[in-house]
PDB file of C-alpha atoms in Angstrom:
ATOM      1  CA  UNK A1031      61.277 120.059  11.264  1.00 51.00           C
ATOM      2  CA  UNK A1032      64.297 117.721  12.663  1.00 58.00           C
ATOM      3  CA  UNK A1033      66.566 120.851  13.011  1.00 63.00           C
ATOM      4  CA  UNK A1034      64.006 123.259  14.749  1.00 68.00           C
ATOM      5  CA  UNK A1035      63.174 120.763  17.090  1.00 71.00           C
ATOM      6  CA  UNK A1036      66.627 119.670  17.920  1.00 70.00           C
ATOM      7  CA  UNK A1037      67.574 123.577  18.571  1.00 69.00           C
ATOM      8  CA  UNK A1038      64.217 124.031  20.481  1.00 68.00           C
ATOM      9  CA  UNK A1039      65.085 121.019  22.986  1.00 68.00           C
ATOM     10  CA  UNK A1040      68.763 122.476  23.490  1.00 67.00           C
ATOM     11  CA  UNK A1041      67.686 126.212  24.587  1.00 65.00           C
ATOM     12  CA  UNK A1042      65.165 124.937  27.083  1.00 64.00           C
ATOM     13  CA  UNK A1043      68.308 122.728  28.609  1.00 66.00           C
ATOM     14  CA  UNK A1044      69.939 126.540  28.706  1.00 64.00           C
ATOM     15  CA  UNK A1045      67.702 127.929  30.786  1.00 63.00           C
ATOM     16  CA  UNK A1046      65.999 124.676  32.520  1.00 68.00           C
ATOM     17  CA  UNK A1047      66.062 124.908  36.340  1.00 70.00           C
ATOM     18  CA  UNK A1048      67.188 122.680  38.393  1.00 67.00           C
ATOM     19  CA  UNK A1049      65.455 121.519  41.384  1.00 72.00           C
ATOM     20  CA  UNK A1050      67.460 120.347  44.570  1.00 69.00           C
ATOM     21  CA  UNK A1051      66.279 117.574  46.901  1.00 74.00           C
ATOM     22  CA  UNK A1052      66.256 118.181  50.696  1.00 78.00           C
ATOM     23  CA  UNK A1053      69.701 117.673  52.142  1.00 75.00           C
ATOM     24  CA  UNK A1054      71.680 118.178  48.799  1.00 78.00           C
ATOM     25  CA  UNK A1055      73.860 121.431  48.106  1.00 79.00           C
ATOM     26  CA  UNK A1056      73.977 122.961  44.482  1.00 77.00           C
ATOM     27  CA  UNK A1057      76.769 121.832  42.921  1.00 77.00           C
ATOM     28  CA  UNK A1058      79.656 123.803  42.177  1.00 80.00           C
ATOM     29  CA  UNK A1059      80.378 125.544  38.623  1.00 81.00           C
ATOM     30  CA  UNK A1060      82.559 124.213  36.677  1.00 82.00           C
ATOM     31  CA  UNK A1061      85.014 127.065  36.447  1.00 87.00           C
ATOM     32  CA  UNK A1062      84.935 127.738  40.160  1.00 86.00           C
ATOM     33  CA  UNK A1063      87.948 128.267  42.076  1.00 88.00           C
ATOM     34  CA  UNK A1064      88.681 126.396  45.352  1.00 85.00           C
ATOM     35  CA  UNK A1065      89.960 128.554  47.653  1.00 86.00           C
ATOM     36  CA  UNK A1066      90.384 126.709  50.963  1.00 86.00           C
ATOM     37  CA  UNK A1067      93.745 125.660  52.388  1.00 85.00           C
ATOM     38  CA  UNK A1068      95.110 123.599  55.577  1.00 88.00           C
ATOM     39  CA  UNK A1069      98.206 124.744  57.780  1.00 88.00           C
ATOM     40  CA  UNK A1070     100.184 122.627  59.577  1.00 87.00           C
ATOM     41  CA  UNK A1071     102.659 123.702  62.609  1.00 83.00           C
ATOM     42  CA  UNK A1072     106.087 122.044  63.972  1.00 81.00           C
ATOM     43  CA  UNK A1073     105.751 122.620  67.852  1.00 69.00           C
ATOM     44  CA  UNK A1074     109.500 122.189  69.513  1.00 67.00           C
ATOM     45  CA  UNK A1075     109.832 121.874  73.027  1.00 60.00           C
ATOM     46  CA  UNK A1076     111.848 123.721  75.356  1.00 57.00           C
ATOM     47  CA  UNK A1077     115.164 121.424  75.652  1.00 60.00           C
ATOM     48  CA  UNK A1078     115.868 121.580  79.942  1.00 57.00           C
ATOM     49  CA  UNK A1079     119.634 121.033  79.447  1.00 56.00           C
ATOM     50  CA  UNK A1080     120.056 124.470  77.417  1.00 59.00           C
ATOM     51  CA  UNK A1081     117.263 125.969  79.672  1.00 63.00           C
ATOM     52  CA  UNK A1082     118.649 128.057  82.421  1.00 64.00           C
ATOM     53  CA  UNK A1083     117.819 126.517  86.172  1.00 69.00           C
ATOM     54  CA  UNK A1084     120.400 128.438  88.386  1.00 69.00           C
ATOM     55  CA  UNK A1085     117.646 128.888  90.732  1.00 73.00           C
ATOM     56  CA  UNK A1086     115.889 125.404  90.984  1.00 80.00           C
ATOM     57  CA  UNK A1087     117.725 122.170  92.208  1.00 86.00           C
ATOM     58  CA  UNK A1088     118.736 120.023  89.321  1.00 86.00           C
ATOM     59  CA  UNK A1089     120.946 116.821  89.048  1.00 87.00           C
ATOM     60  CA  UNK A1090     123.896 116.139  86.684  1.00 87.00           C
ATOM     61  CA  UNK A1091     122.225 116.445  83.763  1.00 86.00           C
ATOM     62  CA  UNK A1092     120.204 119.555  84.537  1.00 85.00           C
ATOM     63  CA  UNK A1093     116.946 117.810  85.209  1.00 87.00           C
ATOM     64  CA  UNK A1094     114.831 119.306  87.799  1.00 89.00           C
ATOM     65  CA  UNK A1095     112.905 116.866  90.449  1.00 90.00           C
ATOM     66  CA  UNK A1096     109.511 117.646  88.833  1.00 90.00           C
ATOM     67  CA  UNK A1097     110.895 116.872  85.234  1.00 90.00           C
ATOM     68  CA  UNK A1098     112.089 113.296  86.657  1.00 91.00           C
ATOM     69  CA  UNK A1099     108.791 112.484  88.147  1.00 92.00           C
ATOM     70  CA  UNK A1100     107.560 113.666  85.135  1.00 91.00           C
ATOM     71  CA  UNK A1101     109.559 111.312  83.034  1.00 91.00           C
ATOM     72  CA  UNK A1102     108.461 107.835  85.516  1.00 91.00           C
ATOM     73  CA  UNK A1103     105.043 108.077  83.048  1.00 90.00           C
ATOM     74  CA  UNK A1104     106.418 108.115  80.072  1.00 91.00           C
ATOM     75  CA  UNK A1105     105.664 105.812  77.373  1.00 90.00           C
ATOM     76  CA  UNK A1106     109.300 104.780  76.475  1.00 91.00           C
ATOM     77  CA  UNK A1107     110.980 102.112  78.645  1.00 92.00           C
ATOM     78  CA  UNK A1108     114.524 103.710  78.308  1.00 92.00           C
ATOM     79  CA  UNK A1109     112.889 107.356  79.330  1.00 93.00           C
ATOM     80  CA  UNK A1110     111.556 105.778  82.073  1.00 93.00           C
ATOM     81  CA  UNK A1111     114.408 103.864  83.375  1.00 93.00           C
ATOM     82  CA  UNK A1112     117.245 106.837  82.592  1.00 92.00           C
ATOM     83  CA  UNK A1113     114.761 109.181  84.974  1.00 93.00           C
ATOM     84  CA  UNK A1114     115.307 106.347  87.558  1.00 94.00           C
ATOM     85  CA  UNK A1115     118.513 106.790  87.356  1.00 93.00           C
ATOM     86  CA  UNK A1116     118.566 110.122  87.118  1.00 92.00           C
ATOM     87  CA  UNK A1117     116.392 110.358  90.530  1.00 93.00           C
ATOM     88  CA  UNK A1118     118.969 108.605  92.112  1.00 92.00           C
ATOM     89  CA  UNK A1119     121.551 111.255  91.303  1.00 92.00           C
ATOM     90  CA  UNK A1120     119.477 113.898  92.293  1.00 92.00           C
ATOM     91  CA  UNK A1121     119.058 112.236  95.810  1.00 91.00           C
ATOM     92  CA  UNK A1122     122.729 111.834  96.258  1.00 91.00           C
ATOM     93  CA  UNK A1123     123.242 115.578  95.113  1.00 90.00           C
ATOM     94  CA  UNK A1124     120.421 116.850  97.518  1.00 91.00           C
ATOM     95  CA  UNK A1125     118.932 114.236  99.895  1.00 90.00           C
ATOM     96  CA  UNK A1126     116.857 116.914 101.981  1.00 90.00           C
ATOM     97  CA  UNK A1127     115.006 118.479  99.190  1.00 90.00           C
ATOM     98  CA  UNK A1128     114.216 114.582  98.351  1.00 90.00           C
ATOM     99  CA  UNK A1129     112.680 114.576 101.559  1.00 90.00           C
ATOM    100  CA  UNK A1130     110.636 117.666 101.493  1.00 90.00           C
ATOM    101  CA  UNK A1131     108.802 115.894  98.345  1.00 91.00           C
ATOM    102  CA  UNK A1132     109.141 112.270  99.372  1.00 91.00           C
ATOM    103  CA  UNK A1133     105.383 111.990  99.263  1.00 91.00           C
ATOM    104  CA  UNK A1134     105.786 112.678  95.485  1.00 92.00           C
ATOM    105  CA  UNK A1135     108.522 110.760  94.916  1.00 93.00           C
ATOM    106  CA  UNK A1136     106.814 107.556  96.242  1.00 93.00           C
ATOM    107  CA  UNK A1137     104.010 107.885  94.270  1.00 93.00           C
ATOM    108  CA  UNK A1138     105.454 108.470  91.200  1.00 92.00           C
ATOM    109  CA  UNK A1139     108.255 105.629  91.626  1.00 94.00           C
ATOM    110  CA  UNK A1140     106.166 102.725  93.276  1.00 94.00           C
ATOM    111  CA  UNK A1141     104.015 102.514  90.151  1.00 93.00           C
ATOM    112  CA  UNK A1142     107.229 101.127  88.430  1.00 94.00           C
ATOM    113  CA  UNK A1143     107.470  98.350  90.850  1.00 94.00           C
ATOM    114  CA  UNK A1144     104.615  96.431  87.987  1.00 93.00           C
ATOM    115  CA  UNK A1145     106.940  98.428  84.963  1.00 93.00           C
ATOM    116  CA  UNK A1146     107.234  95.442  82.215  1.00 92.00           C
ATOM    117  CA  UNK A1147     110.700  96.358  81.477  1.00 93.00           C
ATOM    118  CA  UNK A1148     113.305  94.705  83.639  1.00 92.00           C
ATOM    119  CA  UNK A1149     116.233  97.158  83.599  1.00 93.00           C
ATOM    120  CA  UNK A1150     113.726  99.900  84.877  1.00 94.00           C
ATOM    121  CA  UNK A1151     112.396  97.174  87.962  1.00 94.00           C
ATOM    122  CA  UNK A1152     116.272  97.205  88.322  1.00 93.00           C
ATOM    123  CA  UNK A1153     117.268 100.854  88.886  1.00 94.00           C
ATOM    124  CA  UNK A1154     114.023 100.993  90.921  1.00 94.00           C
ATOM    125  CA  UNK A1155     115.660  98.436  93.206  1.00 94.00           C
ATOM    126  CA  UNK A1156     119.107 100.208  93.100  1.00 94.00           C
ATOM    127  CA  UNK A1157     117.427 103.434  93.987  1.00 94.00           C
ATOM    128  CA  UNK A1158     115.213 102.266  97.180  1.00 94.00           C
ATOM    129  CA  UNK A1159     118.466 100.203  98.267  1.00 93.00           C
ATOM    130  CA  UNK A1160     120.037 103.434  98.351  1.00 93.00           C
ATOM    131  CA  UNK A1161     117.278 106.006  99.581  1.00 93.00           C
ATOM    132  CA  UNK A1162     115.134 103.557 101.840  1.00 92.00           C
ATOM    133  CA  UNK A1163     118.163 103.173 104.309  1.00 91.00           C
ATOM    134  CA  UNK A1164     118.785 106.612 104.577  1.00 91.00           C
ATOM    135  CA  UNK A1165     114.846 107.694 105.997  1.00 91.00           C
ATOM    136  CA  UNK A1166     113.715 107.190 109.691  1.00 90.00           C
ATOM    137  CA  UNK A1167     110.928 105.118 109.874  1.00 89.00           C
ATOM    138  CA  UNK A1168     108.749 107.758 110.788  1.00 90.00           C
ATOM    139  CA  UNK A1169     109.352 109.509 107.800  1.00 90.00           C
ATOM    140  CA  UNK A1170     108.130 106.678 105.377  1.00 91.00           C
ATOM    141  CA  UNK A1171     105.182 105.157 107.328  1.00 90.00           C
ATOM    142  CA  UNK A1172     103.041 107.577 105.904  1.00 91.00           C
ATOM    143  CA  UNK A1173     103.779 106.376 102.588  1.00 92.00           C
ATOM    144  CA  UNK A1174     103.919 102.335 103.249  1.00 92.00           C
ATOM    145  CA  UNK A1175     100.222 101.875 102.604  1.00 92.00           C
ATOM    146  CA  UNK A1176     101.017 102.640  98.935  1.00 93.00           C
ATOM    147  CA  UNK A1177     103.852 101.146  98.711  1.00 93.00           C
ATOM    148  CA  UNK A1178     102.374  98.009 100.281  1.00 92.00           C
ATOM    149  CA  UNK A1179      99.519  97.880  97.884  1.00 93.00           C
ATOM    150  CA  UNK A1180     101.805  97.740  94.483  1.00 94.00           C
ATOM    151  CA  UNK A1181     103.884  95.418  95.902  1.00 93.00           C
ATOM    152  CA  UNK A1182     101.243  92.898  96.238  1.00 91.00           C
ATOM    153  CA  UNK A1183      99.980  93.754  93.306  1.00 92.00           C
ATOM    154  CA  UNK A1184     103.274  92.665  92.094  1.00 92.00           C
ATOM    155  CA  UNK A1185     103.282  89.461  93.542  1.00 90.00           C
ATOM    156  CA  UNK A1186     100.236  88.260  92.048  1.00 89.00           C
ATOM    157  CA  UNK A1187     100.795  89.569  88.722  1.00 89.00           C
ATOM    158  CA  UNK A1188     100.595  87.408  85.386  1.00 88.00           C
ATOM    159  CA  UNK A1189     104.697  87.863  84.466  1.00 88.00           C
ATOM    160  CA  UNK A1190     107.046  85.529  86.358  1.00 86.00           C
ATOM    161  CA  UNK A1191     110.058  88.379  86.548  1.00 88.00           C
ATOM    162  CA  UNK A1192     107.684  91.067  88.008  1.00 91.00           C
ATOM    163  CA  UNK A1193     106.731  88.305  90.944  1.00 89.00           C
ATOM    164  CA  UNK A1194     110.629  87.822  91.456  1.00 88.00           C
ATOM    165  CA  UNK A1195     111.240  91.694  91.578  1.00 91.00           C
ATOM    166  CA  UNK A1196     108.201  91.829  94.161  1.00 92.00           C
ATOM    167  CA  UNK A1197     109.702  89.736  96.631  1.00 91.00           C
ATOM    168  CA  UNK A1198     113.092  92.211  96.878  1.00 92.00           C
ATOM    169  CA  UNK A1199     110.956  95.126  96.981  1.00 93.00           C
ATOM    170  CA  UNK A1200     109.234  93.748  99.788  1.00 92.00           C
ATOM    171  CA  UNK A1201     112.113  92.934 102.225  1.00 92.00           C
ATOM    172  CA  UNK A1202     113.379  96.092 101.409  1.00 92.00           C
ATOM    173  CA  UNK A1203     110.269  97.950 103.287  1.00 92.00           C
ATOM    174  CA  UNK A1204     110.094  95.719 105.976  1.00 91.00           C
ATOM    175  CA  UNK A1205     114.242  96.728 106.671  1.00 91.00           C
ATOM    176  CA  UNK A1206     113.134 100.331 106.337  1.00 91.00           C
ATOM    177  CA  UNK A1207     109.813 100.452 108.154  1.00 90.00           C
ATOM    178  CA  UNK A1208     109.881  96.937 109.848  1.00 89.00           C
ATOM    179  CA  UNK A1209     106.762  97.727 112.737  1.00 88.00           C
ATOM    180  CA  UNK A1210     104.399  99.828 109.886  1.00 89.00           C
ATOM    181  CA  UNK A1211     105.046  96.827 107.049  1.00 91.00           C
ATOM    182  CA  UNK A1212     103.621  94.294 109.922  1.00 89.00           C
ATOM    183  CA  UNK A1213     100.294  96.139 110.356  1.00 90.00           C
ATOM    184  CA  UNK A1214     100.008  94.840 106.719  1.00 90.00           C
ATOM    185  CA  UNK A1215     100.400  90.951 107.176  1.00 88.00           C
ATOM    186  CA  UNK A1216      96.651  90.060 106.580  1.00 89.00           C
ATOM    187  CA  UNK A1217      97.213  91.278 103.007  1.00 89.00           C
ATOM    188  CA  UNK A1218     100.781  90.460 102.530  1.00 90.00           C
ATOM    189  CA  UNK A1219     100.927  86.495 103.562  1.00 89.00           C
ATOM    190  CA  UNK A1220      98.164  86.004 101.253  1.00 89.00           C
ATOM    191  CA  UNK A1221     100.022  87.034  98.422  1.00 88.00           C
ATOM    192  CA  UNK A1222     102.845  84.810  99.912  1.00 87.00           C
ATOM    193  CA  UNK A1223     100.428  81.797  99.667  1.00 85.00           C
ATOM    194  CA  UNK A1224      99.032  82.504  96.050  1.00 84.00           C
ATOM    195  CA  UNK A1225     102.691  83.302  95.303  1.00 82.00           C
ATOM    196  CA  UNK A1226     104.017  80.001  96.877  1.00 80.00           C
ATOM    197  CA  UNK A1227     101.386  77.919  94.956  1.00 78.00           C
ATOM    198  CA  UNK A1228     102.394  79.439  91.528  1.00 66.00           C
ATOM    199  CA  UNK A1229     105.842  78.569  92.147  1.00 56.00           C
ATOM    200  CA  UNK A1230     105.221  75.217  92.767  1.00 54.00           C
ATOM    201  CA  UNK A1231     102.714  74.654  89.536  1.00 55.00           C
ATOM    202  CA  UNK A1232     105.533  76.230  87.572  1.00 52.00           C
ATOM    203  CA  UNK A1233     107.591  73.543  88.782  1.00 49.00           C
ATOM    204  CA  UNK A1234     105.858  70.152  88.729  1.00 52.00           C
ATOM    205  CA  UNK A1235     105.300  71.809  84.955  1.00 51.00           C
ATOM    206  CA  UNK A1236     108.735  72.062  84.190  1.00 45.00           C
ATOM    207  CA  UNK A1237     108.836  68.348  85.555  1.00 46.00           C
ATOM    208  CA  UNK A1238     106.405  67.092  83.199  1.00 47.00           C
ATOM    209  CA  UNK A1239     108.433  68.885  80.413  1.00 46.00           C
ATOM    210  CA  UNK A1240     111.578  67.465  81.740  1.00 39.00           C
ATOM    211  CA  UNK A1241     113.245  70.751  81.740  1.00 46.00           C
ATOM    212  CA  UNK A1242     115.769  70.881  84.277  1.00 45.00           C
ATOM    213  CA  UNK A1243     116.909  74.198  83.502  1.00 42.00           C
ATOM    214  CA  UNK A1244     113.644  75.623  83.997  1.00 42.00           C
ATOM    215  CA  UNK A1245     113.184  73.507  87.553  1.00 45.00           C
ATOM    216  CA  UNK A1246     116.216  74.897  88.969  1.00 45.00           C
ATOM    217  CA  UNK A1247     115.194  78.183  88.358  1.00 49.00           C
ATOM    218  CA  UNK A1248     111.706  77.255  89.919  1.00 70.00           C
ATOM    219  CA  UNK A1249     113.431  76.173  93.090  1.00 75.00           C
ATOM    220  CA  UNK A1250     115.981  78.901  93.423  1.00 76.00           C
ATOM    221  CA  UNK A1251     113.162  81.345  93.334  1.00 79.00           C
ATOM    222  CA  UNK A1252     110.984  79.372  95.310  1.00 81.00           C
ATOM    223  CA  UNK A1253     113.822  79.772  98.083  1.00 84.00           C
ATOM    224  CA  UNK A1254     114.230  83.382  97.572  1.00 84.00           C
ATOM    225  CA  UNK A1255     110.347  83.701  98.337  1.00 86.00           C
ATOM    226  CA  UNK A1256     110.380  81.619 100.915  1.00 86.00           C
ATOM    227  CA  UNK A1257     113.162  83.560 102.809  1.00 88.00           C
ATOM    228  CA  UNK A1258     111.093  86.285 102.325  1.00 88.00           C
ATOM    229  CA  UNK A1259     108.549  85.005 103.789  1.00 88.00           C
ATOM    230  CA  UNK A1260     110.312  84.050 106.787  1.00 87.00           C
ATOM    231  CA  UNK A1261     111.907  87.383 107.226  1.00 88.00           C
ATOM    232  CA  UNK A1262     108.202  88.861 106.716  1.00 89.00           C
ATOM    233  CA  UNK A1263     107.255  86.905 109.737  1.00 88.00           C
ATOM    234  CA  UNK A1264     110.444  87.604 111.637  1.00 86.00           C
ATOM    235  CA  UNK A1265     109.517  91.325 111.202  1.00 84.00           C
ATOM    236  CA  UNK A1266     105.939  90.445 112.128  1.00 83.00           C
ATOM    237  CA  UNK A1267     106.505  88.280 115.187  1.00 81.00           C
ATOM    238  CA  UNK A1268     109.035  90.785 116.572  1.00 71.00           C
ATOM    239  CA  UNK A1269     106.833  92.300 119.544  1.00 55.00           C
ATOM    240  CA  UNK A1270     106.290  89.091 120.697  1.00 48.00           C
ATOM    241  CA  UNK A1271     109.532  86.762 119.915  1.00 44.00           C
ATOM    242  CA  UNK A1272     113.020  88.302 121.047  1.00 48.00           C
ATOM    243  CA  UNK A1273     114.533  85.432 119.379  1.00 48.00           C
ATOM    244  CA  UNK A1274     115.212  85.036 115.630  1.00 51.00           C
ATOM    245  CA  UNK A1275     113.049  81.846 115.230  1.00 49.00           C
ATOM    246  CA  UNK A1276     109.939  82.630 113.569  1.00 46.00           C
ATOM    247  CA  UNK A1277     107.927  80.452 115.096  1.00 49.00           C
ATOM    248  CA  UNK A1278     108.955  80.169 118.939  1.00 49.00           C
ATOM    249  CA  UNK A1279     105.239  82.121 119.233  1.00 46.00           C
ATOM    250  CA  UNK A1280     104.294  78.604 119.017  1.00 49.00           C
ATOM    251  CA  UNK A1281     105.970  77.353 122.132  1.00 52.00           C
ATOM    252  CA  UNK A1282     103.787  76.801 125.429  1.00 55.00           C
ATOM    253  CA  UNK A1283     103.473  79.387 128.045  1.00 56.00           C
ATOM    254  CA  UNK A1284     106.171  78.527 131.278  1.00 57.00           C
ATOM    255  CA  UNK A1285     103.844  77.037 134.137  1.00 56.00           C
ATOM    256  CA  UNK A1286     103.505  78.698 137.659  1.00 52.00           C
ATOM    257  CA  UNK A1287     105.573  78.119 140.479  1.00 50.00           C
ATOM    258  CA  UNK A1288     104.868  75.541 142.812  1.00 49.00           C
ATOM    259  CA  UNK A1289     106.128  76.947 146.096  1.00 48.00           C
ATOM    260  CA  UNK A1290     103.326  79.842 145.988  1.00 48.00           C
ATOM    261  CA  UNK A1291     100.510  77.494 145.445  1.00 47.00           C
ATOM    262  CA  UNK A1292     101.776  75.108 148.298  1.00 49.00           C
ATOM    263  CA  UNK A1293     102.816  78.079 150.219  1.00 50.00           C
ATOM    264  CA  UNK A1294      99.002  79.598 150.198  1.00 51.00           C
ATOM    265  CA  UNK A1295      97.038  76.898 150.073  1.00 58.00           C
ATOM    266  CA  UNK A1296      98.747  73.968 152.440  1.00 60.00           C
ATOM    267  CA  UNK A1297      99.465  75.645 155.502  1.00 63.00           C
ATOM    268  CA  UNK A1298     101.201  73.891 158.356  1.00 69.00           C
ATOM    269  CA  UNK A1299      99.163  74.826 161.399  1.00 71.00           C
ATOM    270  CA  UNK A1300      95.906  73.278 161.955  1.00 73.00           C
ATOM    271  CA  UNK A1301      92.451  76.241 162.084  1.00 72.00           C
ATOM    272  CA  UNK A1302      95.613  79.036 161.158  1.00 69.00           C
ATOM    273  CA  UNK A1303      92.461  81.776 160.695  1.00 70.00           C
ATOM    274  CA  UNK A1304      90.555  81.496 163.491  1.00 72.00           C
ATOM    275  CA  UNK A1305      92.044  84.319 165.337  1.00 72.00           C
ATOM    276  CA  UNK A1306      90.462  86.327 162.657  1.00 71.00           C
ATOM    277  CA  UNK A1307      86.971  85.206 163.667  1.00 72.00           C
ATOM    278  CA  UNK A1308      85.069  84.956 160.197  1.00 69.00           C
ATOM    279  CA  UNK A1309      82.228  82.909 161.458  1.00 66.00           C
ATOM    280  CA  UNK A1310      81.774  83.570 164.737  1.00 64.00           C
ATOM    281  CA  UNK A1311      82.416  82.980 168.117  1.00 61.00           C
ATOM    282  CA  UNK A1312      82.821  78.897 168.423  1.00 56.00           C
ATOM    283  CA  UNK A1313      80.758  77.461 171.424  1.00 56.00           C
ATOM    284  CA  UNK A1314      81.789  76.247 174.188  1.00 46.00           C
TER     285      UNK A1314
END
């Protein structure tokens, strides 16, 4: 009786159905074959000094204008600062075509202007040093509201270096586009100020700490940003001052002359309009 049970129980496991819940799939056999496989591709790009740009403007090394712009947004601080560079050459190679896009070109370069990396601020410099000169005023006020915004960003940022850089980039659009950089004192001196004050935390700080290395370098570039700030307002007061003193605007307006006063209003002669008659015949 054991045995025929035992063989009873182990046939209805043959053919005993299973039921599924809701949301479950049937499992697989256990002899099935899995099929499914994943692919996986190797994508190499185009290398531009092999590719062939006889017909587009390139600079030593075969990089086109748009390629270099390109490059400004890349994540890697030497990309970025080598297609500074490489800008540069382009512009001494062909400075009208660097015209024809200059919008372009200041847009993509004056983002770098709050770059972290210090050699890229650096070429940046190098390159408006070089270009800025070279445009007509004209040409670039289009452009200095931009411009004018990043810088000020600049000089309120968190890093000490990029607050430095600020400063240079600064003078060197108010020597390019001295009256348009004006319009844009109420937003510039204020960033002066703010810059000012951190300046001079940094170095009652570095007194406290009695780090004289550190103070010196507070007070050099607290001198560099205050001759900024005095060419700033040299630049701003220039309509109005012909003189190189910043702050002759101050001075009192000259007083009138004398002589006309006395001359008009003391006469010598005693009744000197009645000929006129203005009130009438006098009686007699």
């Amino acid at each position: 009786m054991p045995r025929s049970s035992k063989k009873k129980q182990k046939k209805a496991e043959d053919f005993k159905k299973v039921k599924l819940k809701v949301g479950k799939k049937k499992a697989p056999a256990a002899n099935a074959t899995d099929t499914s496989f994943t692919a996986r591709a190797i994508v190499v790009g185009v290398q531009s000094i092999s590719a062939d740009k006889s017909a587009q403007l390139t600079n030593s090394h075969n990089h086109t204008l748009k390629e270099l712009l390109a490059q400004m947004r890349h994540y890697s601080a030497p990309t970025r600062k080598d297609s500074v560079v490489g800008l540069g050459d382009f512009a001494a190679l062909h400075p009208a075509a660097l015209r024809a896009e200059l919008g372009a070109v200041i847009s993509a370069t004056v983002r770098l202007v709050v770059d972290n990396e210090p050699g890229v601020r650096r070429q940046l410099l190098r390159l408006y040093g070089t270009v800025l000169p070279t445009l007509e005023p004209r040409e670039l006020a289009p452009f200095v509201p931009l411009a004018v915004i990043f810088t000020c960003s600049a000089m309120t940022h968190i890093l000490d270096d990029i607050r430095a850089d600020a400063v240079k980039f600064l003078d060197l659009l108010a020597d390019a586009a001295p009256a348009t950089v004006a319009q844009f004192a109420p937003r510039v001196l204020p960033s002066f100020f703010s810059l000012l004050e951190t300046s001079t935390a940094a170095a009652d700080g570095a007194r406290t700490e009695a780090n004289a290395r550190t103070a010196l370098l507070s007070q050099g570039r607290r001198l560099a940003i205050l001759r900024s700030c005095h060419k700033f307002l040299c630049v701003f007061t220039r309509p109005l001052v012909p003189s190189s003193d910043a702050l002759a605007f101050m001075a009192p307006p000259p007083a009138p002359p004398v002589a006309c006063t006395e001359q008009l209003f003391f006469p010598d002669t005693t009744a000197p309009f009645a000929a006129l008659n203005l009130f009438g015949e006098a009686d007699a």
